C-alpha cells in the first residue's frame, strides 16, 4: 500500500530544464507546488574540470536512474532493437540543464508553419509523402512573449538580430522579431571564431555569435563565464551556466510555496473514472508514496514522458494514460545533428579553453532562409563553428588518412596537430514520419523490472538531402578559413537515442493525431499537462531547450489563468 | 598506505630503474618460452642477486589492482607501441597508462576485464609461438607486426586479437596517457605536454586563450584545486532540500 501524502495544488514530475522553469509562474500565482525529482541536489564543488568524468564516464550523476534505463533502438521493424550508448538525461535538480551546452535558440517562424509555408511557396507535393508533419497550432509570434520571459528569468546572452522588425548587424538576420534585446551581450569571441567569422563574410554570409544560457557578465547574483573549457557535459563550477538549479528553482523556493522532493522516482500517474488524473505514485527509498494533486505536470524528458504514460495503465486507459488515441510515442524524432565536417588547419587554433556555446553561426542555409525551388528537400541546417578542446578528445582527433592511428608517426601527428583541428556542428530540420515511434521494449527492463523505451526510427531522404547539402556549405566555409584537410562523416541512417529528442506527446488541435492540446494539456485527461520537447512536432535547425522552456512557461500560465476549469 | 603515496613511491623507484629492460634481465637469467611468461612479472624475483649489484638500475615491480604480472607486462608493451617513446619523449609507458587501465578495470571499465584477460593471454601465446618469448620481450618491430596484423583482423589463429581488441586498448591507452593524473596515468603531465595542452585551470582570460599552448602550463590535477570535491565538506546543506516525509 502506498503511503498517502497531504494533497497539493500541482505536482511537477521532474525538475529539469522545463519542469524547473514551470514551477516559477505557478508559485508566483500563489499555487502550492511539489516537485518530485528522481535525482538530488548537486553543487559547484561537484563540477570538477575532469574529462574522464564528464565525457568518458557519463558524468557524476546524482543517481544512476537514467543509466539503468537506456533506450533500445533500431532503424525499423526489420531489426532487433539493441541497447547501447548512454542516456542523454541527467538525474538531478536542474536535470540535463546542469551539464548541457546551453545553446539557447528560439525557433525560426518557419518551423511553426512548415506545412503551410512549404505549400504556399513550393506546393503541397514538396512535403515528404511519408511525413506526419503538421503546422504547430500557433505561430512564433504567440510564443514570443514566453521566449522573452524565459530568456530574462534564466539569463541568456546573445546578440539580437531583429528587434521588433528592425534588423541589427551582429545578430541573426533570419530570426523572428523579438520584443527586446537579450538580457546580456553574447559570449566573447575568440581568435578562432573571429577567423571563421571573417571567412564567412568573404563568402557573403552574415556570421553571428550564437545565444547561450550562460552569463557573459554578472547577472543577478551569478558571475559571468570563466571560460575554463569544461562546459561540455560539465556542470558549471561558478554557476555561470543558467541551469534551472541556480535560476528559476531557487527563485521559486523563495516563495515558500515550492517543495522540492529529491530522490523521488515517479512510477505511475493515477487517474479516476472520468479520466482525470488524481496524483502520482513514487518510490522514495524502498517505500511507495502517493502524492495527490489537482493538476499534474509531466516534465521527465522526452523518453520518460512517453514511458511514464505507457506504464500508467488503468481501466480507463488500458494502453497507457491519455493514449486511447494510440498517439503516445508517435511522431518521434531524433534531431539530425550528426554528419559533421572536420577540418585541419595549418596553425594552432588556441581552442583549449573554449566552450561549445562559444561559437559563430551561419543561418543562411537553415530552415527556409534560402530558395528550395531546385532542391529535393525542404528545411536546412544551421552551421556552427565553435571552440572547445580537451586533451583526450584532442588525442582522438581524426588522422585525415594522413598517418596510421597508432605508433611513432601518429604520436608526432597528434603532437603537432592537437590544436589544429575543428569539428563543425550542423543541426538540421528533422521531420516526423510514419514508422518512426517510441514504445515499450518487449524484453529489456530496468532494475525495477519496468520496460525501457524502444526507439524505432530512421532518417529519410529529406534529412539526408539536407545533410549532404549543408556539408558542402560547411566545407566551403572551412576552406575559406584556410583549412588544408577536410573529412566528412557519413550522413546517418538509424536515429538512435539523442540529446535532442522530440515527439511522443505531440501538441496540436486534432486529438486523433496529437496527445496534447495547443496549451500542452492532454486531450484525453484535461488536468494533465505535458512539458518538454516531447510536445514539439518539428525540430527546426537548432537546439530545443529554450523553446521547450518557453512552452513550459506558457502551459503553466495557462493553468494559472484557467485554474477552475482545468483543476477545479 | 594510501594509494597516492604508494604510487608516488613506486614512481620514484621506477624512475631510477631506466636502462636495463626486463628482457635483458630475463635473457640474462637464461629463461625462455613458457618459463619466461611465468617469470615476466618477476624481474625482481628472477634477479635477486643483481639487486645487490646495481640497485639503482633495477625496475621494481609495482602493485596492480587487478592485472596479473604477465598481463601488465604484455599490456605495458602493447601500450608503449601505441604511444611509443623511441623518439626520446615520453609515451604511454612513462605516463603509466597501464596503471590507469588497471584501476579502471576494477571500476568504470570493468566490462572490459574479460576482453583484456583473453586478449593479453593470446598475445603472449602468439609471441611465444613466433619468437619463443612473451610479447613484452619481442623486439619493437616484432610487436608492431603483431599489432598491425591485429588492426587488419589478420590473426586467424587467435581471433580475439582483432581490431576490436586493438581499439579497446588504444582508447584506454589514450585515456590513460592524457587524462587527469588523478586516475593514475599521465604521470608528471607527460601526456598534456605531448599535446601542448596548458592544463586545467579555474578560468582563462582572452589573453590566456590568445597565447594558446605558449601559455605557462598549469600542471595540477583538478582535484588538487580546493574548489572541487575530494572529501565531503561538513555542514553544507543546499537550500530547499527536502528529505523528510
Ligand atoms: C550533452 C548535452 C548537451 C546539450 N546541449 C544543449 C544545448 O546546447 N541547447 C539545448 O537547447 N539543449 C541541449 N541539450 C538538450 C537539453 O539538455 C534537453 O533538451 C533538456 O534538458 C530537456 O529538458 P527536460 O526538462 O525535458 O529534461 P531534463 O532536463 O533531462 O530533466 C528531466 C528531469 O526529470 C527527472 N526524472 C526523469 N524521470 C523521472 C521520474 N520517473 N520521476 C522523477 N523524476 C524523473 C530527471 O531526473 C531530470 O532531472 C543537451 C543535452 C545534452 C545531454
Coordinates of C-alpha atoms in Angstrom, one line a residue, chain B residues 55-238:
Chain B
X55 CA 70.2 -1.5 -7.0
X56 CA 69.5 1.8 -8.7
X57 CA 69.2 0.2 -12.2
X58 CA 66.6 -2.4 -11.3
X59 CA 63.0 -1.8 -12.4
X60 CA 60.9 -2.5 -9.4
X61 CA 57.6 -4.3 -9.9
X62 CA 54.6 -2.2 -8.8
X63 CA 51.3 -3.3 -7.3
X64 CA 48.4 -3.7 -9.6
X65 CA 44.7 -3.9 -8.5
X66 CA 43.6 -6.5 -11.0
X67 CA 46.1 -7.2 -13.7
X68 CA 48.4 -10.1 -13.2
X69 CA 52.1 -9.7 -13.7
X70 CA 52.0 -11.3 -17.1
X71 CA 49.0 -9.2 -18.1
X72 CA 50.6 -5.9 -17.0
X73 CA 53.8 -6.7 -18.8
X74 CA 52.1 -7.5 -22.1
X75 CA 49.8 -4.5 -21.8
X76 CA 52.6 -2.1 -21.0
X77 CA 54.5 -3.3 -24.0
X78 CA 51.3 -3.0 -26.2
X79 CA 50.5 0.5 -24.9
X80 CA 54.0 1.7 -25.5
X81 CA 53.9 0.7 -29.1
X82 CA 50.6 2.7 -29.5
X83 CA 52.3 5.7 -27.9
X84 CA 56.0 4.9 -28.1
X85 CA 58.9 6.7 -26.6
X86 CA 61.6 5.7 -29.0
X87 CA 61.7 9.3 -30.2
X88 CA 63.1 10.2 -26.8
X89 CA 60.0 11.9 -25.5
X90 CA 57.7 10.3 -23.0
X91 CA 54.9 7.9 -24.2
X92 CA 52.3 5.7 -22.7
X93 CA 54.9 3.8 -20.6
X94 CA 56.2 7.0 -19.0
X95 CA 52.6 8.2 -18.5
X96 CA 51.8 4.9 -16.7
X97 CA 48.8 4.3 -18.9
X98 CA 48.7 0.7 -17.7
X99 CA 48.1 1.9 -14.1
X100 CA 45.2 3.9 -15.4
X101 CA 43.8 0.9 -17.2
X102 CA 44.4 -1.4 -14.2
X103 CA 42.5 0.9 -11.9
X104 CA 39.7 1.4 -14.5
X105 CA 39.2 -2.3 -14.9
X106 CA 38.3 -2.6 -11.2
X107 CA 35.6 0.1 -11.7
X108 CA 34.2 2.1 -14.6
X109 CA 35.8 -0.1 -17.2
X110 CA 35.1 -3.5 -15.5
X111 CA 33.1 -4.6 -18.5
X112 CA 36.3 -4.9 -20.5
X113 CA 38.1 -7.0 -17.9
X114 CA 37.4 -10.3 -19.7
X115 CA 38.5 -8.9 -23.0
X116 CA 41.8 -7.9 -21.5
X117 CA 42.3 -11.3 -19.9
X118 CA 41.6 -13.2 -23.0
X119 CA 43.4 -10.8 -25.3
X120 CA 46.6 -10.4 -23.3
X121 CA 46.9 -14.1 -22.8
X122 CA 46.5 -14.7 -26.5
X123 CA 49.1 -12.0 -27.2
X124 CA 51.7 -13.9 -25.1
X125 CA 50.8 -17.2 -26.6
X126 CA 51.2 -15.9 -30.1
X127 CA 54.5 -14.2 -29.1
X128 CA 55.8 -17.5 -27.8
X129 CA 54.9 -19.2 -31.0
X130 CA 56.6 -16.6 -33.1
X131 CA 59.6 -15.7 -31.0
X132 CA 59.8 -18.0 -28.1
X133 CA 59.3 -15.3 -25.6
X134 CA 56.4 -13.4 -24.1
X135 CA 55.0 -10.4 -26.0
X136 CA 56.9 -7.9 -23.9
X137 CA 60.2 -9.5 -24.8
X138 CA 59.7 -9.3 -28.5
X139 CA 61.6 -6.6 -30.4
X140 CA 59.6 -3.4 -31.1
X141 CA 59.5 -4.4 -34.8
X142 CA 58.0 -7.8 -33.9
X143 CA 55.5 -6.2 -31.6
X144 CA 54.5 -3.7 -34.3
X145 CA 54.0 -6.5 -36.8
X146 CA 51.6 -8.3 -34.5
X147 CA 49.7 -5.1 -33.7
X148 CA 49.5 -4.2 -37.4
X149 CA 48.1 -7.7 -38.1
X150 CA 45.5 -7.2 -35.3
X151 CA 44.2 -4.0 -36.8
X152 CA 43.7 -5.9 -40.1
X153 CA 41.9 -8.7 -38.3
X154 CA 44.5 -10.9 -39.9
X155 CA 45.5 -13.2 -36.9
X156 CA 43.3 -16.1 -37.8
X157 CA 44.8 -18.5 -35.1
X158 CA 43.8 -16.0 -32.4
X159 CA 40.5 -14.4 -33.4
X160 CA 40.4 -12.4 -30.2
X161 CA 43.4 -10.5 -31.4
X162 CA 41.3 -8.4 -33.6
X163 CA 40.7 -4.7 -34.4
X164 CA 38.1 -4.6 -31.7
X165 CA 40.6 -5.5 -29.0
X166 CA 43.1 -3.1 -30.6
X167 CA 40.6 -0.3 -30.4
X168 CA 39.8 -1.0 -26.8
X169 CA 43.5 -0.9 -25.8
X170 CA 44.1 2.1 -28.0
X171 CA 41.2 4.0 -26.5
X172 CA 42.2 3.2 -22.9
X173 CA 45.8 3.9 -23.6
X174 CA 44.9 7.4 -24.9
X175 CA 42.7 7.9 -21.9
X176 CA 45.4 6.8 -19.5
X177 CA 48.0 9.0 -21.2
X178 CA 46.0 12.2 -21.5
X179 CA 43.5 12.1 -18.6
X180 CA 43.8 13.9 -15.3
X181 CA 46.6 12.3 -13.3
X182 CA 44.1 11.7 -10.5
X183 CA 43.2 8.5 -12.4
X184 CA 46.7 7.0 -12.2
X185 CA 48.1 7.9 -15.6
X186 CA 49.5 11.0 -17.3
X187 CA 52.3 10.9 -14.7
X188 CA 54.2 14.2 -14.4
X189 CA 51.7 15.5 -17.0
X190 CA 53.7 14.0 -19.8
X191 CA 50.6 13.5 -21.9
X192 CA 49.5 17.1 -21.6
X193 CA 53.0 18.2 -22.5
X194 CA 52.9 16.0 -25.6
X195 CA 49.8 17.7 -26.9
X196 CA 50.8 21.2 -25.8
X197 CA 47.8 21.4 -23.5
X198 CA 48.4 24.1 -21.0
X199 CA 46.5 22.3 -18.2
X200 CA 43.3 22.6 -16.2
X201 CA 42.6 26.0 -14.7
X202 CA 39.7 27.7 -12.9
X203 CA 39.4 30.5 -15.5
X204 CA 41.1 31.7 -18.7
X205 CA 41.1 35.3 -19.9
X206 CA 41.0 36.3 -23.5
X207 CA 44.8 36.9 -23.2
X208 CA 45.4 33.4 -21.9
X209 CA 43.5 32.0 -24.8
X210 CA 45.4 34.0 -27.4
X211 CA 48.6 32.6 -26.1
X212 CA 47.4 29.1 -26.7
X213 CA 50.0 26.4 -25.9
X214 CA 52.6 29.1 -25.3
X215 CA 50.7 29.9 -22.1
X216 CA 52.6 28.9 -19.0
X217 CA 51.2 25.5 -18.3
X218 CA 49.2 24.9 -15.1
X219 CA 50.4 21.4 -14.0
X220 CA 47.9 20.3 -11.4
X221 CA 45.2 17.8 -11.2
X222 CA 41.6 19.1 -11.0
X223 CA 41.5 17.6 -7.6
X224 CA 44.5 19.5 -6.3
X225 CA 42.3 22.6 -6.6
X226 CA 40.4 23.4 -3.4
X227 CA 37.3 24.3 -5.5
X228 CA 36.4 20.7 -6.1
X229 CA 35.1 17.9 -4.1
X230 CA 37.6 15.5 -2.7
X231 CA 36.2 14.9 0.7
X232 CA 32.7 15.9 1.6
X233 CA 32.5 19.3 3.2
X234 CA 30.8 19.0 6.5
X235 CA 27.7 21.0 7.3
X236 CA 26.8 22.2 3.8
X237 CA 23.1 21.8 3.2
X238 CA 21.7 23.2 0.0

